[in-house]
Tab-separated table of C-alpha atoms and ligand atoms in Angstrom:
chain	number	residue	atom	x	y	z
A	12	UNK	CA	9.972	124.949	83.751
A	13	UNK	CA	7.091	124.219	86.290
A	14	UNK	CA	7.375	126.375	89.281
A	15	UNK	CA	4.841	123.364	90.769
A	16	UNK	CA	6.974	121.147	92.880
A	17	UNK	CA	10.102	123.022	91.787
A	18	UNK	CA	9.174	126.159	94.208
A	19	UNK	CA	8.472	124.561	97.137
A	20	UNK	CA	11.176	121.300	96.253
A	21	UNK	CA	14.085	120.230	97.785
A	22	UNK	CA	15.459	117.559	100.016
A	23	UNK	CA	18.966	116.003	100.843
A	24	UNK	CA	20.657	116.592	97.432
A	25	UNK	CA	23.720	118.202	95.942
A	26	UNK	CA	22.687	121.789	94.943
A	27	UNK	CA	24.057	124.967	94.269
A	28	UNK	CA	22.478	128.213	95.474
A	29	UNK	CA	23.406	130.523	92.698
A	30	UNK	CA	21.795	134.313	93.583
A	31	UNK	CA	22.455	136.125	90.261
A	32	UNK	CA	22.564	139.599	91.354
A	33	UNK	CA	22.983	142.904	89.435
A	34	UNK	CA	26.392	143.108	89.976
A	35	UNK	CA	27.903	139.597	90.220
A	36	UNK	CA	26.862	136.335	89.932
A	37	UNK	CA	27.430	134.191	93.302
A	38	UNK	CA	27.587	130.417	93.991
A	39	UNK	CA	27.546	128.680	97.135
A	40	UNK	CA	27.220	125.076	97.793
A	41	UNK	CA	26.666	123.436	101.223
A	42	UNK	CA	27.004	119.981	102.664
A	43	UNK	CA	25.454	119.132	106.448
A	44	UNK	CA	26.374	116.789	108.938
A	45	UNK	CA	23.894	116.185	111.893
A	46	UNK	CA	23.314	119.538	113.045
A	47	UNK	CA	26.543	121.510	111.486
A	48	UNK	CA	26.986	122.691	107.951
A	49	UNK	CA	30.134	122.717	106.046
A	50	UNK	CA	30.697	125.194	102.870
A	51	UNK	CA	31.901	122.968	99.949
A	52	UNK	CA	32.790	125.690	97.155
A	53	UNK	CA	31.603	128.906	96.797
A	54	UNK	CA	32.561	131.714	93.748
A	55	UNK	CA	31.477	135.604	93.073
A	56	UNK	CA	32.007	136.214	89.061
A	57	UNK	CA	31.434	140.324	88.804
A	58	UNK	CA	28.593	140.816	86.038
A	59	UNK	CA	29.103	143.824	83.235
A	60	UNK	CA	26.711	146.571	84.013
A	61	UNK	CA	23.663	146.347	82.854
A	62	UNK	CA	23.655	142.691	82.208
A	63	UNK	CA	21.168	141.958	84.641
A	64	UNK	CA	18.811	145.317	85.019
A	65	UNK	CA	16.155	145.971	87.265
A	66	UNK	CA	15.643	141.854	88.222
A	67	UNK	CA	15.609	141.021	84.120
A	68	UNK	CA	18.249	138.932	82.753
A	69	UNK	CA	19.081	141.598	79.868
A	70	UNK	CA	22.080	139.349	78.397
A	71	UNK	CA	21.684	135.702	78.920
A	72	UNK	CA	25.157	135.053	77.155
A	73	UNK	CA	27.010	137.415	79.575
A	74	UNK	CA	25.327	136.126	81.975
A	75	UNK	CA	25.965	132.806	81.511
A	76	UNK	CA	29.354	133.535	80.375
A	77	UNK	CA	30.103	134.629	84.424
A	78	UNK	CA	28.146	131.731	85.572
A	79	UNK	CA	30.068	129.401	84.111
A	80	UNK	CA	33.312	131.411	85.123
A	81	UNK	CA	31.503	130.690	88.966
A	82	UNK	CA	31.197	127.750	88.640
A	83	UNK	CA	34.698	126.715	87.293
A	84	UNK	CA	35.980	128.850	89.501
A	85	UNK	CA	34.755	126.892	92.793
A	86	UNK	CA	35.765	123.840	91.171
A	87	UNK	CA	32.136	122.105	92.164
A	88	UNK	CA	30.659	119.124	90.009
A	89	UNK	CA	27.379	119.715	91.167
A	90	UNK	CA	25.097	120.419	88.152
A	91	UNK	CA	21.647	120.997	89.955
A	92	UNK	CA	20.630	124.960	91.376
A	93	UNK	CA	18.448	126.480	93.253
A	94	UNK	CA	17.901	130.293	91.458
A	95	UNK	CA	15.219	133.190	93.006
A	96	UNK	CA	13.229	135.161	91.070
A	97	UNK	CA	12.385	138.878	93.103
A	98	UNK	CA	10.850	141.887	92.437
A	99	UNK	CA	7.516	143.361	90.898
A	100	UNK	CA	7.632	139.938	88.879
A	101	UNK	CA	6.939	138.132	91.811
A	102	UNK	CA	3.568	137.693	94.247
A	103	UNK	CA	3.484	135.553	97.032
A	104	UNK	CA	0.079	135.755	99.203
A	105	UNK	CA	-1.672	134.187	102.143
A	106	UNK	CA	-5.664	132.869	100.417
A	107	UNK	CA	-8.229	130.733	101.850
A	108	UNK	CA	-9.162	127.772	100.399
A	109	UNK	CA	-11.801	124.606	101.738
A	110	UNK	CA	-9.811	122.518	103.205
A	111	UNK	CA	-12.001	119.630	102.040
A	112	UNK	CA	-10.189	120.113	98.575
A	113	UNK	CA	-7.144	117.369	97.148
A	114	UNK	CA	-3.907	119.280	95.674
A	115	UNK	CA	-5.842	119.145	92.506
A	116	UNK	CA	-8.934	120.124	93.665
A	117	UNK	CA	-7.297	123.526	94.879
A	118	UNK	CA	-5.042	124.083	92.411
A	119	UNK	CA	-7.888	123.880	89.919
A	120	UNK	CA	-9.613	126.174	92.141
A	121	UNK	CA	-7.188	129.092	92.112
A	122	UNK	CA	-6.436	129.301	88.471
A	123	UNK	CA	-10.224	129.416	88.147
A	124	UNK	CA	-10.205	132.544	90.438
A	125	UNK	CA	-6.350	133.436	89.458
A	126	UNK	CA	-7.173	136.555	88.225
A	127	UNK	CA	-8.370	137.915	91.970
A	128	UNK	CA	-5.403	137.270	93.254
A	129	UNK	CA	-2.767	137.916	90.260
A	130	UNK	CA	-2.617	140.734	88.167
A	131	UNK	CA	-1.480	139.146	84.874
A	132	UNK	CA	-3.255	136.815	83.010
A	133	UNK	CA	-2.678	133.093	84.043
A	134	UNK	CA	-0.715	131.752	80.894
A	135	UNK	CA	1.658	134.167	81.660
A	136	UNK	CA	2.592	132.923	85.260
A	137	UNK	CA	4.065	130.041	87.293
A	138	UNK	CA	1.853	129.214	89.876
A	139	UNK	CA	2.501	127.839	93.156
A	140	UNK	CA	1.113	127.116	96.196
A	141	UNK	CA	1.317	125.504	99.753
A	142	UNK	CA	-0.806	124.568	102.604
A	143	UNK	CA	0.468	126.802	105.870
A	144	UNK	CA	-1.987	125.910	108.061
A	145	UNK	CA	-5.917	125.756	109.408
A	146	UNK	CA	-7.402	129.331	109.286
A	147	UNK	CA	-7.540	130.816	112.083
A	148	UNK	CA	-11.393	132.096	111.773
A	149	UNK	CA	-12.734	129.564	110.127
A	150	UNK	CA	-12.355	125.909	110.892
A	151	UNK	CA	-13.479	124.664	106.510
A	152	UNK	CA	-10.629	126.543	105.466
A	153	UNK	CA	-6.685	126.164	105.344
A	154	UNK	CA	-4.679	129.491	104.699
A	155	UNK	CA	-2.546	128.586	101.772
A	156	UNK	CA	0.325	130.604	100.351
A	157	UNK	CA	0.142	131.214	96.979
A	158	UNK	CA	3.333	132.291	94.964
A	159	UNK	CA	3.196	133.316	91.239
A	160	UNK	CA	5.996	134.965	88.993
A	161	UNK	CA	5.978	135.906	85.463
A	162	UNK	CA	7.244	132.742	83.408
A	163	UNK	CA	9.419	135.372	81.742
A	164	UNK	CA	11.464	135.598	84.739
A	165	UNK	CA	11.685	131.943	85.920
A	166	UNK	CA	12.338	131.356	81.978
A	167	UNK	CA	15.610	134.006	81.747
A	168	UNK	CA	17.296	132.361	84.528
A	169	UNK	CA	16.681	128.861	83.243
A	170	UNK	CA	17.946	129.685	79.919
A	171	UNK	CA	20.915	131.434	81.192
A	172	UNK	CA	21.758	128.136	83.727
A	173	UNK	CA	21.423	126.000	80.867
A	174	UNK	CA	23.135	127.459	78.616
A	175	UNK	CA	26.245	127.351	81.257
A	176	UNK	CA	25.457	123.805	81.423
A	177	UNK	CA	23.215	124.040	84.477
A	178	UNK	CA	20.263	122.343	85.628
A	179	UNK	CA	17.577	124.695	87.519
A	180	UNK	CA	15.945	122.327	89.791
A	181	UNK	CA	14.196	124.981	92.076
A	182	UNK	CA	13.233	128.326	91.825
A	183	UNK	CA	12.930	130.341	95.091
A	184	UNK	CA	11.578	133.965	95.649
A	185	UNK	CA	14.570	136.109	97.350
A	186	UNK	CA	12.745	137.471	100.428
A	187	UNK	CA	12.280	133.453	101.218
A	188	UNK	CA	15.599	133.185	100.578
A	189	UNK	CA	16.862	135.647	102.649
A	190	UNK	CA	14.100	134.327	105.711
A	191	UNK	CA	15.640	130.970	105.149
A	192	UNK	CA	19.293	132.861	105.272
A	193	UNK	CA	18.721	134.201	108.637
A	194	UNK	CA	18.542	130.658	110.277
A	195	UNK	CA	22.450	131.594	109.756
A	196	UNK	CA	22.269	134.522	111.685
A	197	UNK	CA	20.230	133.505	114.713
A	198	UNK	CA	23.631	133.549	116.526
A	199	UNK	CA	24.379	136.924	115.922
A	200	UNK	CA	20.548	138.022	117.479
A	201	UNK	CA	20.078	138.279	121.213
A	202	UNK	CA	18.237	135.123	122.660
A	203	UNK	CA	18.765	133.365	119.676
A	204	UNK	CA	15.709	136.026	118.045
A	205	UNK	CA	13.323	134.097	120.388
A	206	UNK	CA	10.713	136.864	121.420
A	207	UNK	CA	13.192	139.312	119.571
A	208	UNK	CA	12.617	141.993	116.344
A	209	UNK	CA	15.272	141.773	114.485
A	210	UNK	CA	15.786	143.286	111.168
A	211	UNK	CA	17.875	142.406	108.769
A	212	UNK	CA	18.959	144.853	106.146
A	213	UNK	CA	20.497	143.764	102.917
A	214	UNK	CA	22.325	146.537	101.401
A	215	UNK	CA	23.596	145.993	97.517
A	216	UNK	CA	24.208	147.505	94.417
A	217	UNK	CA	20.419	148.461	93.173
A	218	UNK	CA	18.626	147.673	95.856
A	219	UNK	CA	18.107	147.427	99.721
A	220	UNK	CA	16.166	144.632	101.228
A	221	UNK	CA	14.830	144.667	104.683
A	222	UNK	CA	13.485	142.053	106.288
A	223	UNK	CA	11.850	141.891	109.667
A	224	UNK	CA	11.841	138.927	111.927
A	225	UNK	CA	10.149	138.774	115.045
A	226	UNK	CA	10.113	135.975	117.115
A	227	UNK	CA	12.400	134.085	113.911
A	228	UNK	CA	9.266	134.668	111.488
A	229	UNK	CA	9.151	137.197	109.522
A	230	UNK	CA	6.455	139.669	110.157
A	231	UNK	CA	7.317	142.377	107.569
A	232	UNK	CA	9.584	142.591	103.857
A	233	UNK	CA	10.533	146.086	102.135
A	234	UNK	CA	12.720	146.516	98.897
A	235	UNK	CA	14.128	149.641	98.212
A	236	UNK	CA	16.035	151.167	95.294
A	237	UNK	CA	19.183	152.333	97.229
A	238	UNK	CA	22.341	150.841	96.705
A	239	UNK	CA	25.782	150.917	96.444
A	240	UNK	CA	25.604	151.573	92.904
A	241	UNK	CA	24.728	155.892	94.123
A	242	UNK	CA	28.399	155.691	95.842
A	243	UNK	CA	29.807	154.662	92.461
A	244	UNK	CA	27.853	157.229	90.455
A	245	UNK	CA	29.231	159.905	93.303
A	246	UNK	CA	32.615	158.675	92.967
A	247	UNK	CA	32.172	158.563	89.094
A	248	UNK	CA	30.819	162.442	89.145
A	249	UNK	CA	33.369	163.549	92.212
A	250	UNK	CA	36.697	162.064	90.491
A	251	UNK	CA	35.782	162.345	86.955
A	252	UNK	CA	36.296	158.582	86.840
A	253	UNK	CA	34.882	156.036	84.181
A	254	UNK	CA	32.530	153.316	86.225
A	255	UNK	CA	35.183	150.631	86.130
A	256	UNK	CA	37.851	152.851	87.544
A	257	UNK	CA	35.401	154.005	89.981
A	258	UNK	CA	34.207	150.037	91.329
A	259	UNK	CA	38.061	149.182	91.505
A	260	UNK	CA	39.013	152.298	93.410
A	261	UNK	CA	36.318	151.739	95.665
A	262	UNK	CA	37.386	148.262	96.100
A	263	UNK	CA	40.642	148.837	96.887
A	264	UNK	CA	40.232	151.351	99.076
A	265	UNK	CA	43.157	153.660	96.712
A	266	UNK	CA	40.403	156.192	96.368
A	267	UNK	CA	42.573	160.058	97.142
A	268	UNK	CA	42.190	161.333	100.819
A	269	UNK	CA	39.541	163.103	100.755
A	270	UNK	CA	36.861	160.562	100.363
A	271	UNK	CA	36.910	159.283	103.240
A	272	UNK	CA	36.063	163.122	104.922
A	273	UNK	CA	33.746	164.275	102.017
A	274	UNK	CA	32.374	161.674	99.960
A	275	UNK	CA	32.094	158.314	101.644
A	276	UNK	CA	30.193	160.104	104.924
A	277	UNK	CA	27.418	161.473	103.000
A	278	UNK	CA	27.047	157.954	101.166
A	279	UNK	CA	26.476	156.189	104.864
A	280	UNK	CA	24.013	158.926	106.465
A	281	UNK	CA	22.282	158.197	102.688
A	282	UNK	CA	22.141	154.278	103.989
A	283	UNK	CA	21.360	155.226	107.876
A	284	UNK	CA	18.257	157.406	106.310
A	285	UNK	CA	17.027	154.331	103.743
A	286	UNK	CA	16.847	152.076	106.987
A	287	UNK	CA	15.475	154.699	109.140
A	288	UNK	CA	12.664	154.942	106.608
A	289	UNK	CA	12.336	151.450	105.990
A	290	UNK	CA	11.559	150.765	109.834
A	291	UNK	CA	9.015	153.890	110.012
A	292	UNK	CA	6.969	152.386	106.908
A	293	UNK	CA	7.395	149.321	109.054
A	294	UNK	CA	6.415	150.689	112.383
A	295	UNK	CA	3.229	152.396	111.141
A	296	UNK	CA	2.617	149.361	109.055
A	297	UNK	CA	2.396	146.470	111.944
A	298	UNK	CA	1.827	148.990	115.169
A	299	UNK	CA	2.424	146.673	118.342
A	300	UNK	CA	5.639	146.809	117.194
A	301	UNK	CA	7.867	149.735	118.163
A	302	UNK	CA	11.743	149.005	118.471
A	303	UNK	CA	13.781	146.978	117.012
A	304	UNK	CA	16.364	144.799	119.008
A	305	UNK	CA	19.170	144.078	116.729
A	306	UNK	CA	19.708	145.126	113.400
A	307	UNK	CA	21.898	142.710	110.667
A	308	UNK	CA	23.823	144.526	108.378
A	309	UNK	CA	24.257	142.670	104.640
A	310	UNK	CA	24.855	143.534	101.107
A	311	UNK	CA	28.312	144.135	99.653
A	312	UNK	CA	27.979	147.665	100.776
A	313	UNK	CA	28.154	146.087	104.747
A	314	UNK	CA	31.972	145.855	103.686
A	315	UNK	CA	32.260	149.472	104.139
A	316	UNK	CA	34.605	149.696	107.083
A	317	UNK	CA	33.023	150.971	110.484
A	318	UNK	CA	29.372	151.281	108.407
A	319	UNK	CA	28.057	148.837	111.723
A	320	UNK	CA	29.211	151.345	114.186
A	321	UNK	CA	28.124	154.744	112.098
A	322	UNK	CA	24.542	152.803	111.696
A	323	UNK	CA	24.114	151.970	114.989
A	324	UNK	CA	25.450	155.443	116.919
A	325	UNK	CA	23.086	157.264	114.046
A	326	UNK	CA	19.405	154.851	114.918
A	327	UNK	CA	20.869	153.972	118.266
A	328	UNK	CA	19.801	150.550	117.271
A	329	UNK	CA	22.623	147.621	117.879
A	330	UNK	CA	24.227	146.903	114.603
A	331	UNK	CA	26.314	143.818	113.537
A	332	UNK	CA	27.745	142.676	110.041
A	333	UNK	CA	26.121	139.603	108.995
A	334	UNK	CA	28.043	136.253	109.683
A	335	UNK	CA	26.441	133.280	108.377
A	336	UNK	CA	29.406	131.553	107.915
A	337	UNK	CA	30.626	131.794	111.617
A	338	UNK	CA	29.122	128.511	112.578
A	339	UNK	CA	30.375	126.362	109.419
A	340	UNK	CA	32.929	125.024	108.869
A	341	UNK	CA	34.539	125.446	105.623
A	342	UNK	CA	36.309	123.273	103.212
A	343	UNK	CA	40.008	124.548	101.854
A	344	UNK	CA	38.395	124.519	98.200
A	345	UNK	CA	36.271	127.365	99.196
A	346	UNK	CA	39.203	129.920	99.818
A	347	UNK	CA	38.542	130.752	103.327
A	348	UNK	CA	40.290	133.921	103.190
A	349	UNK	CA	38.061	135.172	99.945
A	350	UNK	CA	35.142	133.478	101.816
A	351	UNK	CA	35.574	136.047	104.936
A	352	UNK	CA	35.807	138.730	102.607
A	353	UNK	CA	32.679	137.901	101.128
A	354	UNK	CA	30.604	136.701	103.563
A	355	UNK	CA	27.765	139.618	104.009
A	356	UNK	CA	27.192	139.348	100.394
A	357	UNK	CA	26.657	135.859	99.941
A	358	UNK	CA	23.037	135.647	102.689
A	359	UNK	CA	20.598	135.095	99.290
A	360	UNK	CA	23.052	132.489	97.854
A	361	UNK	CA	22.973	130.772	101.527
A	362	UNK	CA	19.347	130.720	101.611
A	363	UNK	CA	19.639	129.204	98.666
A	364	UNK	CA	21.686	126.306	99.144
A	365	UNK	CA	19.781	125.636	101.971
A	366	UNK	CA	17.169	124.656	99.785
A	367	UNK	CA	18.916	121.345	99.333
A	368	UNK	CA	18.241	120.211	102.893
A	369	UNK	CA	14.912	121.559	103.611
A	370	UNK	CA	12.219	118.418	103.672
A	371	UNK	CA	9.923	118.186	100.722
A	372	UNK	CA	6.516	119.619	102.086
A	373	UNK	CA	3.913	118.403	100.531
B	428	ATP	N1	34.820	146.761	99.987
B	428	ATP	C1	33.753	147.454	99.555
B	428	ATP	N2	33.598	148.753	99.876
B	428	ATP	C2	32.531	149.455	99.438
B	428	ATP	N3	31.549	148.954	98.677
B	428	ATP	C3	31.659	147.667	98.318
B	428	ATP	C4	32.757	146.846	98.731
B	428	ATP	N4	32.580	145.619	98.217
B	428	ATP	C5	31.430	145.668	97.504
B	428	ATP	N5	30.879	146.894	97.562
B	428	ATP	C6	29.671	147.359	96.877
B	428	ATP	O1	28.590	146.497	97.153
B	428	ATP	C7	27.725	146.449	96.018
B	428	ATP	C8	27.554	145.012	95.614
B	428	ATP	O2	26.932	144.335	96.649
B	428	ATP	P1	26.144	142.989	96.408
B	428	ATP	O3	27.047	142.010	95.811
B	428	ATP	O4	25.459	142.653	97.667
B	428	ATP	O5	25.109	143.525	95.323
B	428	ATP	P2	24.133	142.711	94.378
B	428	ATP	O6	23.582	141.567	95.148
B	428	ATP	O7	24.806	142.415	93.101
B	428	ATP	O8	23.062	143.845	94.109
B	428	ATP	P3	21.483	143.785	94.108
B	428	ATP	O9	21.090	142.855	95.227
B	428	ATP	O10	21.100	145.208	94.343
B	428	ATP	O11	21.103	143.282	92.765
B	428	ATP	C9	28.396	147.234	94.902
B	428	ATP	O12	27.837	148.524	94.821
B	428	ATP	C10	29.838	147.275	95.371
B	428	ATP	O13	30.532	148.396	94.881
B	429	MG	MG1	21.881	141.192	96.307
């Protein structure tokens, strides 16, 4: 699959943004209407462990085995998907180019000088890129953003779409996703986010993503491996549970007294530290900035009750579950009760589905 004209892609079509995650598989599809948006069908399918490890599709069957359990599950026709490729796969960088050259022109350009900017060799990439604007400091030159993944990566998740019977049509990067996302979000943010830093931090089972906003761009991205997955392993070791037992006693909340007083607390000062951190390496990073306004909480691990207000009292920094859905409306076929339940954990598969609205840019 080309990344060219798939990454950057879109346009008023049916698609489904389908974020396949290390623990579940999740599908969301959107419809708009003027200005509102309306969820059509959505589905989580949990994912065996290990089936997708550290961002690799390690068992396309399984994998597509829960996709197409998704997608039967929300009952949706659409065929067409929008999929994001993340991690150390991925690199996505602003370059200068003449802006005297065509598409071609430039294109031919950087996979003559690829290997500055990329460090694998160039038949073993997807390579994309887009114009973002004139160059500040020199008036010949655009700045152009230049994306690249591993073809082994954008490869896995086609193969496992297909062989659920599923066309990839574009594949996204996950922090753009999640930017895109927090157009859902802007009315949880004072002012709307205009002139605001707002983080958003999305908490799941391998890894924690932060992304900073300021002003509604984003100004600064950190991945971390922290998750949700440590609570399990805790409750694994504490219990002497097996890791099924452990994932349905968590999710149930029929876990014995006691976790709630010694095991559960120790698990959220772990997640108030991992953000803490995050927002130092970002403060001493990008230094006119020096508080953040509001701070999104996301991830499955947001469902932890009262993990907003233990955040927030711990980095005195005002904390809110992430809503993206509070502003649609949303159709009966998308199980508005499951829907609430999983809202914080679907913000990658919205940015996703978003993708089939955005106008083709080039
Ligand atoms: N009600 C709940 N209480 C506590 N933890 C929960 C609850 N619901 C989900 N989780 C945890 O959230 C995590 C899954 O979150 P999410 O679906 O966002 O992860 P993911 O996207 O698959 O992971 P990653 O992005 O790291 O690949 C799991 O560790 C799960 O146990
Ligand atoms: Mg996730």
């Amino acid at each position: 699959m080309a990344i060219k004209t798939s990454l950057f892609g879109g346009g008023d079509q049916h698609l489904i943004g389908m974020d396949i995650s290390s623990s579940s598989v999740k599908l969301l599809e959107l419809t708009r209407k003027g200005e509102r948006y309306h969820v059509e069908t959505y589905a989580v399918e949990p994912l065996p462990p290990n089936a997708v490890s550290d961002k690799q599709i390690a068992e396309p069957k399984l994998v597509a085995e829960a996709i197409g359990r998704a997608v039967n599950r929300a009952g949706t026709r659409t065929r067409q998907v929008a999929v994001a490729v993340s991690g150390a796969a991925v690199i996505s960088k602003i370059i200068e180019m003449p802006a005297s050259l065509s598409d071609d022109e430039m294109e031919e350009q950087i996979r003559a000088e690829a290997d500055q900017y990329i460090p694998y060799p160039i038949d073993e990439v997807n390579i994309d890129f887009e114009i973002v604007g004139k160059n500040g400091k020199n008036s010949e030159m655009v700045d152009v953003l230049l994306a690249a993944c591993r073809k082994e990566q954008v490869d896995q998740r086609g193969a496992a779409l297909e062989l659920a019977g599923l066309k990839p049509k574009i594949v996204d990067i996950e922090t753009y996703a999640l930017e895109n996302a927090s157009l859902f979000l802007e009315h949880q943010m004072p002012d709307g986010g205009k002139g605001r830093t707002v983080a958003i931090v999305d908490i799941g089972a391998n890894t924690t993503s932060v992304l900073i906003l300021h002003d509604r761009h984003t100004i600064y991205t950190r991945d971390q491996a922290f998750g949700g997955r440590q609570l399990t392993e805790e409750i694994m070791r504490h219990y002497g549970m097996s890791f099924d037992e452990a994932m349905r006693a968590k999710h149930d909340g029929s876990l014995p007294e006691d976790y709630a007083s010694d095991v559960l607390p120790n698990f959220v000062a772990d997640v108030a530290m991992q953000i803490d951190r995050s927002l130092q390496f970002f403060f001493s990073a990008v230094t006119q900035y020096t508080h953040i306004d509001q701070l999104i909480l996301a991830g499955g691990c947001a469902r932890i009750a009262g993990i907003d207000t233990e955040i927030q009292e711990r980095l005195r920094i005002p904390t809110v579950i992430a809503r993206p859905f509070a502003q649609m409306s949303v159709g009966a076929r998308a199980r508005p009760a499951n829907l609430a339940k999983d809202e914080a954990s679907l913000l990658i598969a919205c940015g996703l589905a978003f993708r089939a609205f955005d106008e083709p840019k080039k």
